[in-house]
PDB file of C-alpha atoms in Angstrom:
ATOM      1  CA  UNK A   1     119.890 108.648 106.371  1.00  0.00           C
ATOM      2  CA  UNK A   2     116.400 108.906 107.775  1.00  0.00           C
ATOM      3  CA  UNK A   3     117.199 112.132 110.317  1.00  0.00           C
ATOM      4  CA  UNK A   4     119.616 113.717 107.315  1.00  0.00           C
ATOM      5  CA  UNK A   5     115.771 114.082 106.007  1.00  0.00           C
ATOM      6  CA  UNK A   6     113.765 115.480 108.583  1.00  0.00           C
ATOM      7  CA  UNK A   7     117.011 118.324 108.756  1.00  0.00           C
ATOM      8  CA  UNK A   8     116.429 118.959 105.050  1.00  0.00           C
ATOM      9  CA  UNK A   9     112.957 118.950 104.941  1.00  0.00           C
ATOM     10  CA  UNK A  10     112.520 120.500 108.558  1.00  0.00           C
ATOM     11  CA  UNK A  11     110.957 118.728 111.800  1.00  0.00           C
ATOM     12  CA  UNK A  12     107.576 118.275 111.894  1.00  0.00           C
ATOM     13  CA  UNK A  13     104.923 117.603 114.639  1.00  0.00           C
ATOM     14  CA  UNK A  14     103.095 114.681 114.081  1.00  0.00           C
ATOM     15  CA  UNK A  15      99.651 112.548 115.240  1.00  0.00           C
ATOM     16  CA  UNK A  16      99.959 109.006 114.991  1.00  0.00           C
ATOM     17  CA  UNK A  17      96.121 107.708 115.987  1.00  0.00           C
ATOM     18  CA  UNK A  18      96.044 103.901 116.891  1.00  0.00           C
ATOM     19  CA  UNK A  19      92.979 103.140 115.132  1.00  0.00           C
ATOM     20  CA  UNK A  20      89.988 101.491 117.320  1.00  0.00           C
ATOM     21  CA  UNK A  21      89.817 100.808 120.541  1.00  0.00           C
ATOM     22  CA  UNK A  22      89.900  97.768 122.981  1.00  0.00           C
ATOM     23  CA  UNK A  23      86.228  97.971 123.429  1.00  0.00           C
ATOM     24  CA  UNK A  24      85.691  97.819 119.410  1.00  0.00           C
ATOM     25  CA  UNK A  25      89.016  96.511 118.358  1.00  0.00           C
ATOM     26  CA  UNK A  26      88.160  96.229 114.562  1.00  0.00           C
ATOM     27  CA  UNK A  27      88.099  93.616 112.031  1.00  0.00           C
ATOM     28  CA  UNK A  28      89.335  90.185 113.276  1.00  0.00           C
ATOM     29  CA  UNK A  29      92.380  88.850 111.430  1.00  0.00           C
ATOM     30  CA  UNK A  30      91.946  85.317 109.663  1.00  0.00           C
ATOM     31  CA  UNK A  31      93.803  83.898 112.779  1.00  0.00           C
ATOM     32  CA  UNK A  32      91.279  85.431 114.949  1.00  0.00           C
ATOM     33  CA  UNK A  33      93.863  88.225 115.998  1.00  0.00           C
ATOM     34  CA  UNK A  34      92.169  92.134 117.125  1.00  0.00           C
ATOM     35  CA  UNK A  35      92.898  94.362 114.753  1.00  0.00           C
ATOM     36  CA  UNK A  36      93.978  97.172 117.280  1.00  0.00           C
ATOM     37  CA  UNK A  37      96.649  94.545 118.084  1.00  0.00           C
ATOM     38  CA  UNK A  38      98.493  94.910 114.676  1.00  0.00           C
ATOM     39  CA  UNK A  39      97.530  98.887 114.856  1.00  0.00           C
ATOM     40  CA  UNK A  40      99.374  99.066 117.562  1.00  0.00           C
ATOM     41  CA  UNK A  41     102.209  97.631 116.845  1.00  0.00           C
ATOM     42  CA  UNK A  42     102.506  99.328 113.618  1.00  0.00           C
ATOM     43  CA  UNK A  43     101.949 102.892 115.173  1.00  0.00           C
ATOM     44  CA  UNK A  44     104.406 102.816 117.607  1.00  0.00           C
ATOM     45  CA  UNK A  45     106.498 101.482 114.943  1.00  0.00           C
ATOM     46  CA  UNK A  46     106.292 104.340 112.810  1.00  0.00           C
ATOM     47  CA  UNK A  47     106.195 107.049 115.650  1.00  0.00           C
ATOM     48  CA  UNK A  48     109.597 105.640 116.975  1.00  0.00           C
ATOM     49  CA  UNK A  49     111.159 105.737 113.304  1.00  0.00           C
ATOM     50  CA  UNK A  50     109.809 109.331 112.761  1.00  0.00           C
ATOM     51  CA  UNK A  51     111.095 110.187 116.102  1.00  0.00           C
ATOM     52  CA  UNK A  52     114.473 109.133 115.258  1.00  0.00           C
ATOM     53  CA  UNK A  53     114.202 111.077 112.016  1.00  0.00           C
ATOM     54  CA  UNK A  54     113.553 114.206 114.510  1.00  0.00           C
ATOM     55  CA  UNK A  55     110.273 114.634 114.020  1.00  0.00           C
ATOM     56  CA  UNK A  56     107.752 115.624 117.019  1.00  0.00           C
ATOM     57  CA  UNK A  57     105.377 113.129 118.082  1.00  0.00           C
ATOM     58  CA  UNK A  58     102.008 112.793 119.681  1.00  0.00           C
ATOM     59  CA  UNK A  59     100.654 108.967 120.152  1.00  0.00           C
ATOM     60  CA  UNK A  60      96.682 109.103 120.447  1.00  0.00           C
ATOM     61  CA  UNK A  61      94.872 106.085 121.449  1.00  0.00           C
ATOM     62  CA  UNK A  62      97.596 103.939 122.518  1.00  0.00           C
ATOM     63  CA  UNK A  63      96.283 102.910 125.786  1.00  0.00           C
ATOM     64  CA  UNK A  64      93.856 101.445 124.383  1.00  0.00           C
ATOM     65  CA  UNK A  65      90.432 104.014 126.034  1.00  0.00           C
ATOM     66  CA  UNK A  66      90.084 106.335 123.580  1.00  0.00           C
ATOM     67  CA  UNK A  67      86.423 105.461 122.498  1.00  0.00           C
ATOM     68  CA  UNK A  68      85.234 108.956 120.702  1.00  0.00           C
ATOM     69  CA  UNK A  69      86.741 108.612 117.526  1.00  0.00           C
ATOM     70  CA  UNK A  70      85.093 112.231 116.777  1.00  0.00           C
ATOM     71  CA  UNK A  71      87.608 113.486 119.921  1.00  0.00           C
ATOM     72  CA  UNK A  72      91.071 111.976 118.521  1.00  0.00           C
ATOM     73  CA  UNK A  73      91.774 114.248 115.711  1.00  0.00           C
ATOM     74  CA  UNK A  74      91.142 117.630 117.497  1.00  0.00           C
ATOM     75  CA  UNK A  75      93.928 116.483 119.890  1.00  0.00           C
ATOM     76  CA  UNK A  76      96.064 117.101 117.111  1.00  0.00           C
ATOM     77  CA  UNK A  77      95.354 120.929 116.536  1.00  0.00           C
ATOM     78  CA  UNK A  78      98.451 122.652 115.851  1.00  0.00           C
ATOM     79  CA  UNK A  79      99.997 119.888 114.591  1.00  0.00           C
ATOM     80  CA  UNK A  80     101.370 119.261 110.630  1.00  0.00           C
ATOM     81  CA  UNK A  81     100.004 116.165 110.469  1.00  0.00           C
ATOM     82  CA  UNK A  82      97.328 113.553 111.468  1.00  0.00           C
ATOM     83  CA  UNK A  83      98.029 110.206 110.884  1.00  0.00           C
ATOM     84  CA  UNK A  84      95.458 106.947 111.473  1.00  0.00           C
ATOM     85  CA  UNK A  85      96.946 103.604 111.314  1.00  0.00           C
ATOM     86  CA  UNK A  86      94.494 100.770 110.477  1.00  0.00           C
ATOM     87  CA  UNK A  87      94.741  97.229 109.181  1.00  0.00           C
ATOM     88  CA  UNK A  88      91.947  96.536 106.136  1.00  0.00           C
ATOM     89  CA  UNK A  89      89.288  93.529 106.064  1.00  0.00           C
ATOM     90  CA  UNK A  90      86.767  92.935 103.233  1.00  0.00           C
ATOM     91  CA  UNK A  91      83.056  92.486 102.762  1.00  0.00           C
ATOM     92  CA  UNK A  92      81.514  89.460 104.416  1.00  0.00           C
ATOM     93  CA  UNK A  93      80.563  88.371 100.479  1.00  0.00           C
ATOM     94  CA  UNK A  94      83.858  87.327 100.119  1.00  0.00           C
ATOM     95  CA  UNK A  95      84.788  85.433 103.147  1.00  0.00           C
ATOM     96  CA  UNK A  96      85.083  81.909 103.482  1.00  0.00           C
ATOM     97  CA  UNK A  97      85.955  79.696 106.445  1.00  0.00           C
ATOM     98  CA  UNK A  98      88.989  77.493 107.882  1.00  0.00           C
ATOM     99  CA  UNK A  99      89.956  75.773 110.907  1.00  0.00           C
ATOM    100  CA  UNK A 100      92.963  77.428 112.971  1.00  0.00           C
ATOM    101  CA  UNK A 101      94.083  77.037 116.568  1.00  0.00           C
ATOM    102  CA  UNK A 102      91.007  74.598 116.794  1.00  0.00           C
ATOM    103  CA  UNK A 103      88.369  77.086 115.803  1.00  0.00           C
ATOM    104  CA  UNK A 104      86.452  78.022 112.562  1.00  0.00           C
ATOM    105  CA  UNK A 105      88.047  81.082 111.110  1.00  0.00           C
ATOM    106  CA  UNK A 106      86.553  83.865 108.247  1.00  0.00           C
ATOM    107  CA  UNK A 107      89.575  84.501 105.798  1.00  0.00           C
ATOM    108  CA  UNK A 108      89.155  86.104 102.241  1.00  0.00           C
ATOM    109  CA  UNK A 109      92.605  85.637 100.488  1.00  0.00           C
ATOM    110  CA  UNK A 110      90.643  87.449  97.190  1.00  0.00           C
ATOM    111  CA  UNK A 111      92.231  91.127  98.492  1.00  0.00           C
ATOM    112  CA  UNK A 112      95.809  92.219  99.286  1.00  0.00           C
ATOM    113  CA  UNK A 113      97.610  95.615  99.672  1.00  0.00           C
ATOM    114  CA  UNK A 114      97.433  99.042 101.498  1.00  0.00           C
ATOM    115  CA  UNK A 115      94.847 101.796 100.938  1.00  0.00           C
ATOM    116  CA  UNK A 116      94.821 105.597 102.118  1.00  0.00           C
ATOM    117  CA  UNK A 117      91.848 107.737 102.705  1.00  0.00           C
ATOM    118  CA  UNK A 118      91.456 111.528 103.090  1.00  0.00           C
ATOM    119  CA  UNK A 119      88.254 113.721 103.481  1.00  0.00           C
ATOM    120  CA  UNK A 120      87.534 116.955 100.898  1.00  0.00           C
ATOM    121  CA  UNK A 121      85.126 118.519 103.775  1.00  0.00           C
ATOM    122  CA  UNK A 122      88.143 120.345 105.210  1.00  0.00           C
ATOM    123  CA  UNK A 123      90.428 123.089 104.116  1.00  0.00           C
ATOM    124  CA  UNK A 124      93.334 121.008 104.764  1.00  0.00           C
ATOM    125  CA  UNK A 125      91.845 118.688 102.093  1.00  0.00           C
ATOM    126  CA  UNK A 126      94.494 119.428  99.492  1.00  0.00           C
ATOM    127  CA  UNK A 127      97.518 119.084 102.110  1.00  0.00           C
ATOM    128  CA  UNK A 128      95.823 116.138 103.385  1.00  0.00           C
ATOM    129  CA  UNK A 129      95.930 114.452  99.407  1.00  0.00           C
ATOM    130  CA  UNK A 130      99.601 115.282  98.687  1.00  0.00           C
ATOM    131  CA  UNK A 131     100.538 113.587 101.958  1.00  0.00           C
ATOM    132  CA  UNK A 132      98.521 110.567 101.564  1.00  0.00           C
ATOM    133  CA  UNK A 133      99.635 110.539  97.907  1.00  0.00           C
ATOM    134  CA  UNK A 134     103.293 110.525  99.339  1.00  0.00           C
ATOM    135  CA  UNK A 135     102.918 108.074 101.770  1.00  0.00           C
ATOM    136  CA  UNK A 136     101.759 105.521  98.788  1.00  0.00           C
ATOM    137  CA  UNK A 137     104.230 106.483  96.265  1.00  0.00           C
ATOM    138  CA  UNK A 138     106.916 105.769  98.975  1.00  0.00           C
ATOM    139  CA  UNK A 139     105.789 102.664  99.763  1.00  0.00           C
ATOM    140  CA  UNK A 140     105.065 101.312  96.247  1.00  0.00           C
ATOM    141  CA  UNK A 141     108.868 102.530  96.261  1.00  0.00           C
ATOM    142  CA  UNK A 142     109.469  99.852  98.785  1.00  0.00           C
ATOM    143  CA  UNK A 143     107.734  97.391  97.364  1.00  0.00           C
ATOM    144  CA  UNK A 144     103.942  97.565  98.553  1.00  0.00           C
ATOM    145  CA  UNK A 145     101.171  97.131  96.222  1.00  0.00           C
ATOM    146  CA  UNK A 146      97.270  99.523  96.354  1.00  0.00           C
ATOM    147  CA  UNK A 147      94.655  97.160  97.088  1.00  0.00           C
ATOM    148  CA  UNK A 148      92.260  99.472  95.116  1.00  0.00           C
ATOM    149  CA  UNK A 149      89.368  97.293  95.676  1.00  0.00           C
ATOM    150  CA  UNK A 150      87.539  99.835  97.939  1.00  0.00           C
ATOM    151  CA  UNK A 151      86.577 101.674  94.929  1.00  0.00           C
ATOM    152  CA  UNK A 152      84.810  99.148  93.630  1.00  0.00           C
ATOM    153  CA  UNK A 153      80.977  99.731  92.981  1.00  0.00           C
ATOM    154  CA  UNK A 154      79.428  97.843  95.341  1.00  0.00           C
ATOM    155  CA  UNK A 155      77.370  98.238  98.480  1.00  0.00           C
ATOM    156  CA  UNK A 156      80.255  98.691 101.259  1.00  0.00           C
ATOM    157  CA  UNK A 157      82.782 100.476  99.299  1.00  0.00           C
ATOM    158  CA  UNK A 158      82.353 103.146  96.246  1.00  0.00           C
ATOM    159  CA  UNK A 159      85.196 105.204  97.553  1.00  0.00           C
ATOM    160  CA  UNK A 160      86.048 106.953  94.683  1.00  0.00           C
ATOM    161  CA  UNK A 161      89.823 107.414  93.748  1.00  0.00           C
ATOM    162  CA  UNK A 162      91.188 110.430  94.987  1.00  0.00           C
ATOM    163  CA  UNK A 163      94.752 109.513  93.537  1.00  0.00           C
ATOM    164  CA  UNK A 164      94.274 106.264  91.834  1.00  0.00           C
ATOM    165  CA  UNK A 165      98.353 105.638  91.163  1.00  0.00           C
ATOM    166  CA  UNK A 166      99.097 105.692  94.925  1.00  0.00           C
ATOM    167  CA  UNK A 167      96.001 103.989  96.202  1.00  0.00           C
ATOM    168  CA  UNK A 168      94.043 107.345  97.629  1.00  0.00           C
ATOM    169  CA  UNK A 169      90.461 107.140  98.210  1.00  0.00           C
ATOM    170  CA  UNK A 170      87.879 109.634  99.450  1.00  0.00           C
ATOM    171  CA  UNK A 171      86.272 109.183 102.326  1.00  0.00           C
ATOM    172  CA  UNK A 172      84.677 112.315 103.190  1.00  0.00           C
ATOM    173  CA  UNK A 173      82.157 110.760 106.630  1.00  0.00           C
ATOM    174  CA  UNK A 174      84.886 109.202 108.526  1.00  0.00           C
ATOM    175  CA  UNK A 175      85.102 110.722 112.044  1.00  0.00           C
ATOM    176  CA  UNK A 176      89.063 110.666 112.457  1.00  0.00           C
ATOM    177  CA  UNK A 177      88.923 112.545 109.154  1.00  0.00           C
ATOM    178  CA  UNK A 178      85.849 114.971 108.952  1.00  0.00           C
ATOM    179  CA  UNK A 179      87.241 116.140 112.912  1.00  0.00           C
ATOM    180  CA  UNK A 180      90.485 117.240 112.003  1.00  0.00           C
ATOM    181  CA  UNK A 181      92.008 120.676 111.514  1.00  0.00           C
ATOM    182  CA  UNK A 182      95.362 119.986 110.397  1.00  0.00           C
ATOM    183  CA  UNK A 183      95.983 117.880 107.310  1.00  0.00           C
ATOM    184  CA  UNK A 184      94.918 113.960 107.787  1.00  0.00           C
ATOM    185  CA  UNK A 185      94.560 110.556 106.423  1.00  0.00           C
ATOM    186  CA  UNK A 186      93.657 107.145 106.980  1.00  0.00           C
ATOM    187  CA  UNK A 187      96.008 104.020 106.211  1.00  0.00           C
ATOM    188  CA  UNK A 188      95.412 100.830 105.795  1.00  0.00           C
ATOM    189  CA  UNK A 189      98.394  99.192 106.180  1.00  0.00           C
ATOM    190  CA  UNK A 190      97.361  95.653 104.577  1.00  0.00           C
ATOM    191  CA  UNK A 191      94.236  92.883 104.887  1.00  0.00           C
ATOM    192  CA  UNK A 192      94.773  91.039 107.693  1.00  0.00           C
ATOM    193  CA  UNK A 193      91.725  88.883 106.740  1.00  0.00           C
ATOM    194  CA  UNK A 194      93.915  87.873 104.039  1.00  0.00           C
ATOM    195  CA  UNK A 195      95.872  84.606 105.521  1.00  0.00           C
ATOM    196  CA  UNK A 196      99.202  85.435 103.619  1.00  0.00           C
ATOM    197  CA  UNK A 197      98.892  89.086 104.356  1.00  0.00           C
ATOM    198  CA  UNK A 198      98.564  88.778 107.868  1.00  0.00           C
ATOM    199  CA  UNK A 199     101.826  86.818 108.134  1.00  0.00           C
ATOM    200  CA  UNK A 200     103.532  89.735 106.216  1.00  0.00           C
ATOM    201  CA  UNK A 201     101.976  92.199 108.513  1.00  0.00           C
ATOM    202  CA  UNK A 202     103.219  90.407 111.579  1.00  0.00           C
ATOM    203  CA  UNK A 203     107.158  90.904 109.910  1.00  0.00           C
ATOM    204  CA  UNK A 204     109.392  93.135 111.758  1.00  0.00           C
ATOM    205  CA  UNK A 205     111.078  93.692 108.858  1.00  0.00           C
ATOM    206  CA  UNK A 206     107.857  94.267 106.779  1.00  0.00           C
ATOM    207  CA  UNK A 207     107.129  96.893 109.436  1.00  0.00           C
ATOM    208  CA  UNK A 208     109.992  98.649 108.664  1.00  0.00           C
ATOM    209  CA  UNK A 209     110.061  98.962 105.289  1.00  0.00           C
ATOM    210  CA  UNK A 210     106.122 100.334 106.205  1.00  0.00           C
ATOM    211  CA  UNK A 211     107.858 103.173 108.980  1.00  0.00           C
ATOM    212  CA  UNK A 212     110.567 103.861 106.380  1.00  0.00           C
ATOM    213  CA  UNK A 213     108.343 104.700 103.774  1.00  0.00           C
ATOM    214  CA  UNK A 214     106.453 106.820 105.847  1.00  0.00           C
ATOM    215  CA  UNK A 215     109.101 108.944 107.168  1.00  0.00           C
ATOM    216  CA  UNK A 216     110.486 109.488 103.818  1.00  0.00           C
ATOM    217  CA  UNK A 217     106.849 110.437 102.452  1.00  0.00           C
ATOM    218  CA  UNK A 218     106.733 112.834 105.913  1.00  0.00           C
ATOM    219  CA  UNK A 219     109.961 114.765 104.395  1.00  0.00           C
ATOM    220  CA  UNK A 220     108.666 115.434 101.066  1.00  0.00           C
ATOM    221  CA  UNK A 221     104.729 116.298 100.962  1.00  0.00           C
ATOM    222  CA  UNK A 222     105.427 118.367 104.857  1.00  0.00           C
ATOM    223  CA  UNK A 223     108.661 119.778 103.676  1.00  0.00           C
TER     224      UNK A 223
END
């Protein structure tokens, strides 16, 4: 089903960014887990599923080295696509504390869902919307809720809606986003500081329903 379409829609080439780096690996899950741990497993995820689809795919940032964040998104010139995959957190105000594996943990079970973010300072800003707005339609389709909290108006967040129905956010600043000359965006796949949510995010089969919405998001806003 998933390569009958990428032949309707047409093949396109890809960027899938592994967001952070091992020398900054993001937020810390409530079990104390690096973030670029679950981005990397979700990444190659997706790339394999949109590969099967017949889709063209560049990895960025896989090994792990790629520190210049402002670098990653010009690698993708050319390209149809630029794709960041990042696992959310939440604003210390809301963390609390618990004991796992022996050690004091921050969790905040207060947040939950998936968020996208595109930038308007590019031309590619209104491709870059109708993709990210695809990507969350297709995975409310499968089940996935917006966390929407990141517009909220407090110091931190404010990231007004840029498609409040699919969970869309500006963020104009970011560096994987303000870089880029093909059409990009930013997911955040779910809050792994949540305890619950980090289970689900650690799913294989929660994974897939993730890659599956994205390659059926990738054949409607790039065909």
């Amino acid at each position: 089903m998933l390569f009958s379409l990428a032949q309707a829609a047409g093949a396109a080439s890809i960027a899938i960014d592994v967001g952070h780096y091992l020398g900054k690996p993001g937020a810390a899950s409530a079990r104390g887990v690096p973030e670029f741990e679950y981005n990397l497993q979700l990444a190659l995820e997706i790339s394999e599923s949109l590969k099967r689809a017949g889709h063209s795919i560049l990895l960025i940032g896989d090994d792990g080295m790629a520190e210049e964040l402002g670098k990653r998104a010009p690698r993708a010139s050319g390209m149809d696509l630029f794709l960041s995959i990042h696992h959310d957190s939440v604003q210390p105000r809301f963390m609390a504390t618990w004991e796992y594996g022996g050690d004091t943990r921050q969790y905040s079970d207060r947040y939950s869902g998936f968020s996208l973010f595109v930038s308007r300072l590019r031309r590619s800003a209104a491709a870059s919307l109708k993709c990210a707005s695809a990507i969350g339609a297709r995975l409310q389709e499968a089940g996935f809720t917006p966390s929407r909290y990141h517009a909220d108006p407090i110091p931190g967040e404010n990231r007004p809606f840029a498609d409040e129905a699919n969970g869309v956010h500006y963020f104009d600043n970011l560096a994987v986003l303000r870089t880029a000359s093909v059409p990009a965006l930013l997911f955040e796949a779910g809050v792994i500081i949540n305890r619950g949510e980090e289970l689900r995010m650690r799913d294989p089969a929660v994974r897939a329903r993730i890659a599956e919405a994205v390659v059926r998001a990738v054949g409607t806003c790039l065909g």
